[in-house]
Short mmCIF file of C-alpha atoms and ligand atoms in Angstrom, two decimals:
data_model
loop_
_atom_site.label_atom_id
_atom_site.label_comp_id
_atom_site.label_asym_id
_atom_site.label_seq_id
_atom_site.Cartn_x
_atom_site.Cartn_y
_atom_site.Cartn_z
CA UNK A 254 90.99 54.93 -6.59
CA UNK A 255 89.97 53.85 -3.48
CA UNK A 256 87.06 56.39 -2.47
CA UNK A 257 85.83 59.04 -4.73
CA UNK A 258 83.21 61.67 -3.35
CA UNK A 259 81.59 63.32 -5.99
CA UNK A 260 79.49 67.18 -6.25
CA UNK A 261 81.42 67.86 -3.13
CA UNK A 262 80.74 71.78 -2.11
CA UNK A 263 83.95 73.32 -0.47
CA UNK A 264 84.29 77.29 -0.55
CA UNK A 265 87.46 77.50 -1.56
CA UNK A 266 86.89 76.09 -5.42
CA UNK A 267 84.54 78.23 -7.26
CA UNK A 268 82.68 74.65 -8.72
CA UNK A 269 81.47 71.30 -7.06
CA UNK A 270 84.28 69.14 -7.07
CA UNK A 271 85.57 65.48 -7.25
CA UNK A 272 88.01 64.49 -4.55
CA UNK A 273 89.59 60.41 -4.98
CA UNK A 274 91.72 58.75 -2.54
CA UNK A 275 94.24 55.56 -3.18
CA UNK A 276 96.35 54.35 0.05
CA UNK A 277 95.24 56.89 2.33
CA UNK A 278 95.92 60.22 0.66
CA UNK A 279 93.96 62.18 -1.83
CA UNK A 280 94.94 60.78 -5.20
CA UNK A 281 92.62 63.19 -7.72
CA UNK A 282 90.64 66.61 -6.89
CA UNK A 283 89.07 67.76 -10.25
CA UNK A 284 85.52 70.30 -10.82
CA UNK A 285 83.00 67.41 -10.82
CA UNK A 286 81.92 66.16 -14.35
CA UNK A 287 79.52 63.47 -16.08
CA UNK A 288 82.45 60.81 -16.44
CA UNK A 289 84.31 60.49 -13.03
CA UNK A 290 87.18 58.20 -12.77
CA UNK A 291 86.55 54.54 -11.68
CA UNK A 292 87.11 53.69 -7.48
CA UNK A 293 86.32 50.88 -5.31
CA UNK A 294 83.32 53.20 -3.47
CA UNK A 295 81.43 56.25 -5.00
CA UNK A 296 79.88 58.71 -2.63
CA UNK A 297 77.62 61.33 -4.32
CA UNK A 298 77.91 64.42 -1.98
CA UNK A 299 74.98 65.89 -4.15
CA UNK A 300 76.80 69.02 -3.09
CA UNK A 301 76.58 68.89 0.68
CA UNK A 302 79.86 69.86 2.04
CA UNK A 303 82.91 68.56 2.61
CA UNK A 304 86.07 69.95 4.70
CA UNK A 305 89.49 68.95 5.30
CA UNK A 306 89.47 67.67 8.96
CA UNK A 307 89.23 69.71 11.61
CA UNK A 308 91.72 71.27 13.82
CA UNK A 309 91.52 71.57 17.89
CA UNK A 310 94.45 73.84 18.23
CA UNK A 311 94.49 73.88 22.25
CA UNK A 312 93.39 71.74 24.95
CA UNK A 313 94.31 70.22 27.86
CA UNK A 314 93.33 66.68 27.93
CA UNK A 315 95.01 65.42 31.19
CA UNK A 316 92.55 68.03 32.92
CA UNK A 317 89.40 67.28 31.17
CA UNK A 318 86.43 66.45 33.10
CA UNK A 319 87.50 67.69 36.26
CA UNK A 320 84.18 69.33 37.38
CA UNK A 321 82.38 65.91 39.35
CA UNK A 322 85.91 66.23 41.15
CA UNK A 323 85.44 69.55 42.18
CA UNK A 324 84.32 70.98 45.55
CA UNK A 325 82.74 75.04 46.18
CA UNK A 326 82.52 77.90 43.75
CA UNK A 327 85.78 78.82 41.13
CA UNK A 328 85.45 82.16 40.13
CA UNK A 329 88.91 83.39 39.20
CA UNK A 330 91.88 82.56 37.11
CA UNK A 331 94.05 81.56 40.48
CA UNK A 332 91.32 79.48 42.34
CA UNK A 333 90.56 77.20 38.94
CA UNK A 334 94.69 77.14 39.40
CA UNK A 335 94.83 76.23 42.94
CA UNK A 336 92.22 73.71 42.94
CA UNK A 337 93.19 71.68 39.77
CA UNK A 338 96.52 71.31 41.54
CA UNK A 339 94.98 69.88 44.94
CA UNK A 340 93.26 67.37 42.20
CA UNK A 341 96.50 66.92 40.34
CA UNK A 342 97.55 64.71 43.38
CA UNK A 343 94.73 62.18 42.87
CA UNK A 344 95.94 61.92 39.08
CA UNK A 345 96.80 58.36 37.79
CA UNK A 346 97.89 57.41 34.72
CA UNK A 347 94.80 55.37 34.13
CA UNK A 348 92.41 57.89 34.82
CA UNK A 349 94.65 60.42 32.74
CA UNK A 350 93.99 58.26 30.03
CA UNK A 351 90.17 57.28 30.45
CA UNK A 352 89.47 61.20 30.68
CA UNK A 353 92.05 62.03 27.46
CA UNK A 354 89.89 59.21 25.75
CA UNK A 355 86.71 60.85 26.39
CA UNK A 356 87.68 64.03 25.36
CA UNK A 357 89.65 62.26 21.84
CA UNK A 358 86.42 60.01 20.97
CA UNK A 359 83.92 63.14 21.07
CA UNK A 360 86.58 65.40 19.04
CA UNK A 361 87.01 62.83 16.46
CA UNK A 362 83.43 62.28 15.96
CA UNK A 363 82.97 66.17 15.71
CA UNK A 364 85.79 65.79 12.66
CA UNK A 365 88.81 67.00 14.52
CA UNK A 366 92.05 64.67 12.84
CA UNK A 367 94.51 67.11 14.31
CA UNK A 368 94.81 67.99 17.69
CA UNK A 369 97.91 70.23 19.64
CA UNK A 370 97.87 69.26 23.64
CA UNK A 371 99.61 70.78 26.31
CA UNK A 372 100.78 68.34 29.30
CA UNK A 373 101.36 69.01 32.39
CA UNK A 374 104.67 68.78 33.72
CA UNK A 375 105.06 69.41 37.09
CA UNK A 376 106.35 68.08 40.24
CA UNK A 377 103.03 66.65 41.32
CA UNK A 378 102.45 64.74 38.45
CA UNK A 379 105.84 64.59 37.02
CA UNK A 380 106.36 62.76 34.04
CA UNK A 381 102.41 60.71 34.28
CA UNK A 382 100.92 63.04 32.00
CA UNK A 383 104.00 62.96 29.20
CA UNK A 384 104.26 58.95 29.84
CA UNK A 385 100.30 58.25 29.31
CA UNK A 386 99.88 60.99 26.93
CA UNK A 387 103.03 59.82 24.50
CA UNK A 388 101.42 56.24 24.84
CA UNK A 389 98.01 57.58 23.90
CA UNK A 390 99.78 59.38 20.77
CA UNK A 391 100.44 55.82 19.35
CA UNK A 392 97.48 54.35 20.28
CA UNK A 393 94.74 56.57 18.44
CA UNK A 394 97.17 57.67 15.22
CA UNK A 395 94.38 55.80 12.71
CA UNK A 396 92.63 58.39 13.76
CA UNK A 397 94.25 61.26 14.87
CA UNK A 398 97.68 62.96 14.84
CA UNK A 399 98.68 64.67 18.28
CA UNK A 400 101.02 66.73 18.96
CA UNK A 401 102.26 67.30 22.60
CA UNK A 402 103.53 70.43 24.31
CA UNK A 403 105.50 70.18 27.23
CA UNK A 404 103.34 72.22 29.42
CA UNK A 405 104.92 73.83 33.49
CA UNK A 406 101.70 74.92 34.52
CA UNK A 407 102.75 75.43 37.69
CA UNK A 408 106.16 77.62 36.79
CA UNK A 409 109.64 76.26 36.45
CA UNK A 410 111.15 78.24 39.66
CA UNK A 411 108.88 77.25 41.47
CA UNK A 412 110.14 74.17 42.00
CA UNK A 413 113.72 73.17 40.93
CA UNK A 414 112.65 69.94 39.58
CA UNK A 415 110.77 71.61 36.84
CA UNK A 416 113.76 72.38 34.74
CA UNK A 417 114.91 68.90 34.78
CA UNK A 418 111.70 67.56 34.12
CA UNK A 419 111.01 69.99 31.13
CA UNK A 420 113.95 68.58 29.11
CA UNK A 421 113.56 65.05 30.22
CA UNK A 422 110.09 65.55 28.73
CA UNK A 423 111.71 66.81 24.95
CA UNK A 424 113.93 63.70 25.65
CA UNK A 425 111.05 61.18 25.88
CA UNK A 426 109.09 63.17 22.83
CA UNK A 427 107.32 66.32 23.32
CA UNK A 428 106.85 68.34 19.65
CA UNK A 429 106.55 71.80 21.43
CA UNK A 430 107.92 73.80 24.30
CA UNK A 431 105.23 75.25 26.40
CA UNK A 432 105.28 78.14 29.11
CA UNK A 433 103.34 80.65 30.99
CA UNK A 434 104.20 84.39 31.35
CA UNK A 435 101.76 84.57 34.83
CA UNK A 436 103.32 81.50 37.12
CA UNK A 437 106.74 82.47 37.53
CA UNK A 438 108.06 85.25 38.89
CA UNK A 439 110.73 86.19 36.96
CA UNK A 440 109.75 86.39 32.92
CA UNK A 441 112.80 86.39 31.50
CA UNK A 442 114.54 83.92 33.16
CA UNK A 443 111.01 82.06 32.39
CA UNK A 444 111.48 82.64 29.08
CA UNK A 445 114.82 82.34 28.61
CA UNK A 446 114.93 78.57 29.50
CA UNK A 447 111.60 77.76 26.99
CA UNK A 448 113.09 79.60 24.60
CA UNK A 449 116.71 77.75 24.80
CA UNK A 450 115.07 74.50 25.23
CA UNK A 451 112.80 74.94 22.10
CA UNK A 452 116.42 76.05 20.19
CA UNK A 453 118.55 72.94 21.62
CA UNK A 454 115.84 70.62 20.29
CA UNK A 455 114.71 72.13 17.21
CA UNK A 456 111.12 72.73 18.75
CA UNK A 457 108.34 75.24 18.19
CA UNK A 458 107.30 77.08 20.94
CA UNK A 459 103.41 77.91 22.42
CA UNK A 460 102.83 79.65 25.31
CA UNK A 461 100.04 80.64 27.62
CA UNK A 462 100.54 84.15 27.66
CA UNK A 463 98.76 87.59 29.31
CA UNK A 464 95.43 85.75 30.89
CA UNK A 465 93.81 88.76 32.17
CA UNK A 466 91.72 91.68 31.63
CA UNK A 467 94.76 94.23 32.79
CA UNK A 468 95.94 96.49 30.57
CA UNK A 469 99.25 97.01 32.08
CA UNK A 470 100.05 93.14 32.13
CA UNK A 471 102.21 92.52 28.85
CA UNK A 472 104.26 89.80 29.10
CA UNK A 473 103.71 89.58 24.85
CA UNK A 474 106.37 92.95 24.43
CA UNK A 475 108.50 90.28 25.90
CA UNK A 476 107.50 87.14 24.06
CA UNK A 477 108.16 89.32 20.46
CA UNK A 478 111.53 90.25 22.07
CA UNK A 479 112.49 86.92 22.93
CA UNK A 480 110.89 85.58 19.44
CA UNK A 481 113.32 88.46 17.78
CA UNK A 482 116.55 87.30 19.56
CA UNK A 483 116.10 83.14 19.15
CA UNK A 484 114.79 83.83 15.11
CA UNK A 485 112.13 82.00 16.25
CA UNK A 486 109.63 84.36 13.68
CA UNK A 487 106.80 81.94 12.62
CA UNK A 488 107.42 78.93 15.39
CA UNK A 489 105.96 80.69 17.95
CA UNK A 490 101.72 80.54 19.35
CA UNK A 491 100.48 82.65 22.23
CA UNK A 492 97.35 81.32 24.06
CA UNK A 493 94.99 83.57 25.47
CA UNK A 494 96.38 86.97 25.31
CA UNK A 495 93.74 88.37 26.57
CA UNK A 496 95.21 91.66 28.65
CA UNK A 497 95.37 93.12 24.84
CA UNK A 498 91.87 93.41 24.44
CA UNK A 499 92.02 95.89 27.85
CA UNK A 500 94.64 98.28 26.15
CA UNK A 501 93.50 101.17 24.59
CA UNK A 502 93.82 100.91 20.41
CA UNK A 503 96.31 103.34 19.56
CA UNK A 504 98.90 101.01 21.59
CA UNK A 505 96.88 97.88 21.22
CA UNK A 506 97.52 98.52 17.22
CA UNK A 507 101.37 99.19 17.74
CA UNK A 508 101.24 95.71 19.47
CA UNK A 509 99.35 94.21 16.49
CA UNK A 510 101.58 95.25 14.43
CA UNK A 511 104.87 93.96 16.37
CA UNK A 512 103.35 90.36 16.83
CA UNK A 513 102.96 90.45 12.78
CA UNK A 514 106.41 91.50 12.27
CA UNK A 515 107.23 88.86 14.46
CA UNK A 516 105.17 85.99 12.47
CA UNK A 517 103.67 84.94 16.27
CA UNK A 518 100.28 83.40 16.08
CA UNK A 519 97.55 83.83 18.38
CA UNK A 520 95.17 81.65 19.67
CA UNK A 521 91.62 82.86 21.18
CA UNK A 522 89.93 80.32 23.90
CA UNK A 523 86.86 82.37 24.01
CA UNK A 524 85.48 79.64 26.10
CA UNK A 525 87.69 79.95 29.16
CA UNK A 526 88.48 83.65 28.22
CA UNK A 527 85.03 84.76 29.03
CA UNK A 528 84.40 82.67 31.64
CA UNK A 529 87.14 83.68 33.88
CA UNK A 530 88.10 87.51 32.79
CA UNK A 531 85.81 90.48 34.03
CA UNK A 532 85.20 89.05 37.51
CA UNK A 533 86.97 92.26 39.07
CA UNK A 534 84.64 94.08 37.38
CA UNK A 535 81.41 95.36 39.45
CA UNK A 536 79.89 97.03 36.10
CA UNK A 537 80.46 97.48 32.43
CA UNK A 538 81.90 93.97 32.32
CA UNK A 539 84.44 93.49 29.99
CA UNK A 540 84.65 90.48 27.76
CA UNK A 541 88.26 89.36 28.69
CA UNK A 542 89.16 88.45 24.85
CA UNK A 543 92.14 88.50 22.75
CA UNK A 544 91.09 91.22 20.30
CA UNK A 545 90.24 88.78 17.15
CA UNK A 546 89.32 91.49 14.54
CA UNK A 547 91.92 93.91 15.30
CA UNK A 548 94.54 91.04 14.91
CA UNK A 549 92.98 89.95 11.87
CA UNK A 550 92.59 93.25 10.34
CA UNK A 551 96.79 93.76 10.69
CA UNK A 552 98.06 90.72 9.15
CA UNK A 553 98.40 88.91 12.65
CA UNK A 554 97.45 84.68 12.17
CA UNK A 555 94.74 84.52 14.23
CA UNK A 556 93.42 80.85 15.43
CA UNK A 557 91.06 79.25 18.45
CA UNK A 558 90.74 76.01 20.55
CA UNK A 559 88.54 74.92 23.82
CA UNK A 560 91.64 74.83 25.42
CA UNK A 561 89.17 73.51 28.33
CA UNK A 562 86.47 70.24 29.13
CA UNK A 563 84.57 70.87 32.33
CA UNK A 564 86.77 71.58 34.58
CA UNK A 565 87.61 74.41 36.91
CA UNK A 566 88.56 76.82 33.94
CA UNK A 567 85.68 75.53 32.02
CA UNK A 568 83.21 74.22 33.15
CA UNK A 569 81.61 73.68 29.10
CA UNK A 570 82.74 72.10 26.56
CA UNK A 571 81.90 69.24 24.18
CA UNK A 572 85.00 68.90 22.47
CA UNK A 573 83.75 69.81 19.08
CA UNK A 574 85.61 72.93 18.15
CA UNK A 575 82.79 74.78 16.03
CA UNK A 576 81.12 75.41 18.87
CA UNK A 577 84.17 77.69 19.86
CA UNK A 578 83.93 79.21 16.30
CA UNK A 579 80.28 79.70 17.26
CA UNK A 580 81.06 81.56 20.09
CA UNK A 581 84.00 83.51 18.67
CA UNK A 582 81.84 84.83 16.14
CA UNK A 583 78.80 85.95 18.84
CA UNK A 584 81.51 87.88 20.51
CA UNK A 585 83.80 89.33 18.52
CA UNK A 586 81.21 90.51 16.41
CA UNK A 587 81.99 88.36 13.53
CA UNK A 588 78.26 87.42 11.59
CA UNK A 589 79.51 88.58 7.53
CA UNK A 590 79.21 85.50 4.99
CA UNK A 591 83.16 86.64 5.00
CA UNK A 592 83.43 86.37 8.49
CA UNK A 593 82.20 82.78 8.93
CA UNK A 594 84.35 81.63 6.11
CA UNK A 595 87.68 83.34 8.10
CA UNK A 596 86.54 80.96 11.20
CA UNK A 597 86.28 77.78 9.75
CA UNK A 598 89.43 78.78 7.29
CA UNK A 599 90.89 78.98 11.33
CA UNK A 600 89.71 75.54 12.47
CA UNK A 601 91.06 74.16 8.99
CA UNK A 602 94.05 75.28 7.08
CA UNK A 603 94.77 78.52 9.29
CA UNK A 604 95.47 76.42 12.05
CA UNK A 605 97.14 73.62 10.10
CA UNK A 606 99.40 76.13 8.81
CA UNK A 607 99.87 78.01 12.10
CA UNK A 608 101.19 74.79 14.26
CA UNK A 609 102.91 73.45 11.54
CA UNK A 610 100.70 69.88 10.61
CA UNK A 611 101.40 68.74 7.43
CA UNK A 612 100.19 66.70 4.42
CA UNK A 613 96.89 68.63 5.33
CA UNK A 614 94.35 70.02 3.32
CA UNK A 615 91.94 69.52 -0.28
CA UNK A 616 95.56 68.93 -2.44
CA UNK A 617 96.51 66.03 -4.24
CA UNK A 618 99.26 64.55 -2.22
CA UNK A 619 97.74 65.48 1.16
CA UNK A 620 96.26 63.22 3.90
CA UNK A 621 92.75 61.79 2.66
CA UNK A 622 91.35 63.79 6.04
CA UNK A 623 87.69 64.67 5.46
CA UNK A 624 84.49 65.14 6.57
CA UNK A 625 81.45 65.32 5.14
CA UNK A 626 78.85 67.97 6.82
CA UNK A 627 75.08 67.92 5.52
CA UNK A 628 74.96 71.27 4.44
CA UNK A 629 75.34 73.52 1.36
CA UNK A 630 76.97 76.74 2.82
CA UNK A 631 79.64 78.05 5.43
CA UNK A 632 77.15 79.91 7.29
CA UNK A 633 74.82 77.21 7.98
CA UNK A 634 77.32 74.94 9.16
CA UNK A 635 78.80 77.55 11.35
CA UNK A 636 75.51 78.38 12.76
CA UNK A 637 73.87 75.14 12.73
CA UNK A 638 77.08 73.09 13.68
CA UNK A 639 75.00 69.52 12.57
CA UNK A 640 76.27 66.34 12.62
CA UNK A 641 79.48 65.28 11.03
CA UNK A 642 77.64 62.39 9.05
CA UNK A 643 81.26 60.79 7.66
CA UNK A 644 84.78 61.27 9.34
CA UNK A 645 88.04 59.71 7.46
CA UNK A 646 91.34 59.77 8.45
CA UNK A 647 94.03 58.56 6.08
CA UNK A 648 91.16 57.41 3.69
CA UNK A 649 89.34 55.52 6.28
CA UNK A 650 85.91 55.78 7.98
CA UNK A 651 86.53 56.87 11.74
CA UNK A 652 83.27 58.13 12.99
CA UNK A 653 79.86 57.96 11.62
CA UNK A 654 76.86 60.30 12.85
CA UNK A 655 73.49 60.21 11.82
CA UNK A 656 70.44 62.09 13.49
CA UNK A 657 66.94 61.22 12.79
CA UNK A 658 64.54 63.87 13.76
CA UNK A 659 60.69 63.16 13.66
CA UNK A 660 58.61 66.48 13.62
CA UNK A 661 55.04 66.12 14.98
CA UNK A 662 54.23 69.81 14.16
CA UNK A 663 50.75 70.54 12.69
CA UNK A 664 50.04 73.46 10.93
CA UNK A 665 46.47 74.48 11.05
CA UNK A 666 45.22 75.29 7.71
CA UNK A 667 43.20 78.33 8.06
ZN1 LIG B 208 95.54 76.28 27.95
#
């Protein structure tokens, strides 16, 4: 054995456990006794926690760390459009790849080891994105897998080069076929052409669908139809999807219950969700969220990502995708013991399982990709979100965090 970690707390065993790894994978996972087997290094988790690593499920690295860029106010969903595409032409592939960086070296120290990105292709930028992004794929695999989705942000009808550019980007690499129900004007031929490219290359498909707070805007009665006709159940994610939580529940249920038949995952970016929805609104301002529990309590594979770093959608972020569990659970109402074990199950195997990574998880045979968290329950590190103190991928060290915090507090003795 290479590494064994010993009294290791994890929720889903009912007893402390002992996890080994040999060549990069995890070799032995037994309840923890008095005589563990021999390894090379023995770390004593004295039951502090330890997780499979984390999962960012989406984000858009080539526009990360946008917002020193940015001029005046954004306050909707088209402006944050409109002005990331004036900075679009100032993109080049080096500073696509310092920014990606940035966002990659925080994420891994914050545990992520599997990330899915979307990539911009566009006229504007072309291919830069696809080209630095592919190249930054290979560069940081010791320490964490990507997966790319060939994003149009800006439509494919747009602009006729978009088609063309869309399949050269499959060509070059891309694992997913992305769209957007709100850029083009007509859906089905929108959707027609992801949905054929995803089936002449074998591709799952993830799209950014229904980014409002309107009720009447759903593009998703679509998406399950298309998802129906290709037999694409299971292979297909919907960003956002936020219209749904406008619709009133008797249909809002019938539409729960469609995307489960249809095996189409959803995933919440509370962060840019509630930044951007409920502007139109002069009171009672709605939230502009994807309705988590009413998903969840259907059957519907429900998962969440920053999708956003400071930029004109977002301008938070920190790349650690807790925090977005953090926030998920502060608005969709989700504080139960029960509840915070659901989110991280969705930053861990959920979202594993939902975008297809695999090797993944606490199994013998899986990748040795853990962290170690200082803390004895779910809750805590939910609400706490400390440090990561150890990050592995593969069965070796990748980030290291340690916090020392000196408390001058007296306490009067009275
Ligand atoms: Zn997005």
């Amino acid at each position: 054995m290479d590494i064994l970690f010993t009294r290791c707390f994890n929720p889903t065993f009912p007893t402390w456990i002992d996890i080994g790894t040999r060549d990069g994978k995890i070799a032995y996972l037994k309840p923890s006794t008095e005589n563990p087997p021999k390894a090379e290094e023995v770390i004593d988790l004295g039951g502090k926690l330890l997780l499979p690593g984390l999962v960012e499920s989406h984000i858009h690295l080539d526009k990360a760390y946008l917002l020193e860029q940015l001029t005046g106010d954004v306050t909707t969903l088209r402006q944050a459009i409109e002005k990331t595409t004036e900075l679009k032409h100032g993109f080049t592939a080096t500073d696509i790849e310092e920014r990606s960086l940035r966002v990659i070296r925080q994420a891994v120290a914050k545990g992520v080891t599997r990330m899915r990105c979307h990539v911009e292709i566009d006229p504007i930028s072309r291919l830069m994105g696809m080209e630095t992004t592919l190249a930054l794929k290979e560069q940081v695999k010791d320490s964490i897998d990507l997966q790319i989705v060939a994003f149009p942000q800006e439509g494919i009808f747009n602009d006729e080069e978009t088609k063309g550019l869309m399949e050269q980007a499959m060509e070059m690499g891309a694992d997913v076929v992305g769209g957007i129900t709100y850029n083009d004007r007509d859906l089905d031929k929108h959707l027609d052409f992801v949905f054929r490219l995803a089936e002449k290359y074998g591709k799952p498909v993830d799209l950014h669908v229904d980014f409002s707070d309107n009720a009447d805007e759903l593009a998703i009665m679509d998406v399950i139809r298309f998802t129906h006709q290709f037999g694409m159940q299971g292979r297909v994610s919907v960003g956002h999807l936020t219209s749904l939580g406008s619709v009133e529940k008797e249909k809002a249920t019938f539409i729960a219950k469609e995307l489960k038949q249809a095996d189409i995952q959803v995933i919440s970016l509370p962060a840019t969700d509630l930044y951007l929805n409920g502007r139109g609104d002069k009171e009672c301002v709605r939230r502009g969220l994807t309705p988590v529990k009413l998903l969840l309590e259907y059957g519907v594979k429900v998962i969440y990502g920053s999708n956003n770093i400071q930029n004109a959608f977002t301008p938070f972020g920190t790349a650690d995708p807790l925090d977005i569990g953090f926030l998920l659970a502060q608005t969709s109402h989700m504080g139960r013991e029960q509840d915070a074990r659901q989110l991280i199950d969705m930053v861990t195997n959920g979202a594993a399982r939902s975008l297809g990574f695999e090797q993944y998880g606490l199994q013998v045979g899986a990748e040795a990709d853990l962290i170690v968290c200082p803390v004895m329950d779910i809750r805590t590190l939910l609400y706490t979100r400390p440090e990561r103190e150890r990050v592995y991928k593969s069965g070796k060290l990748v980030a290291e965090t340690t916090v020392q915090v000196t408390n001058h507090l007296k306490v009067a003795t009275t």
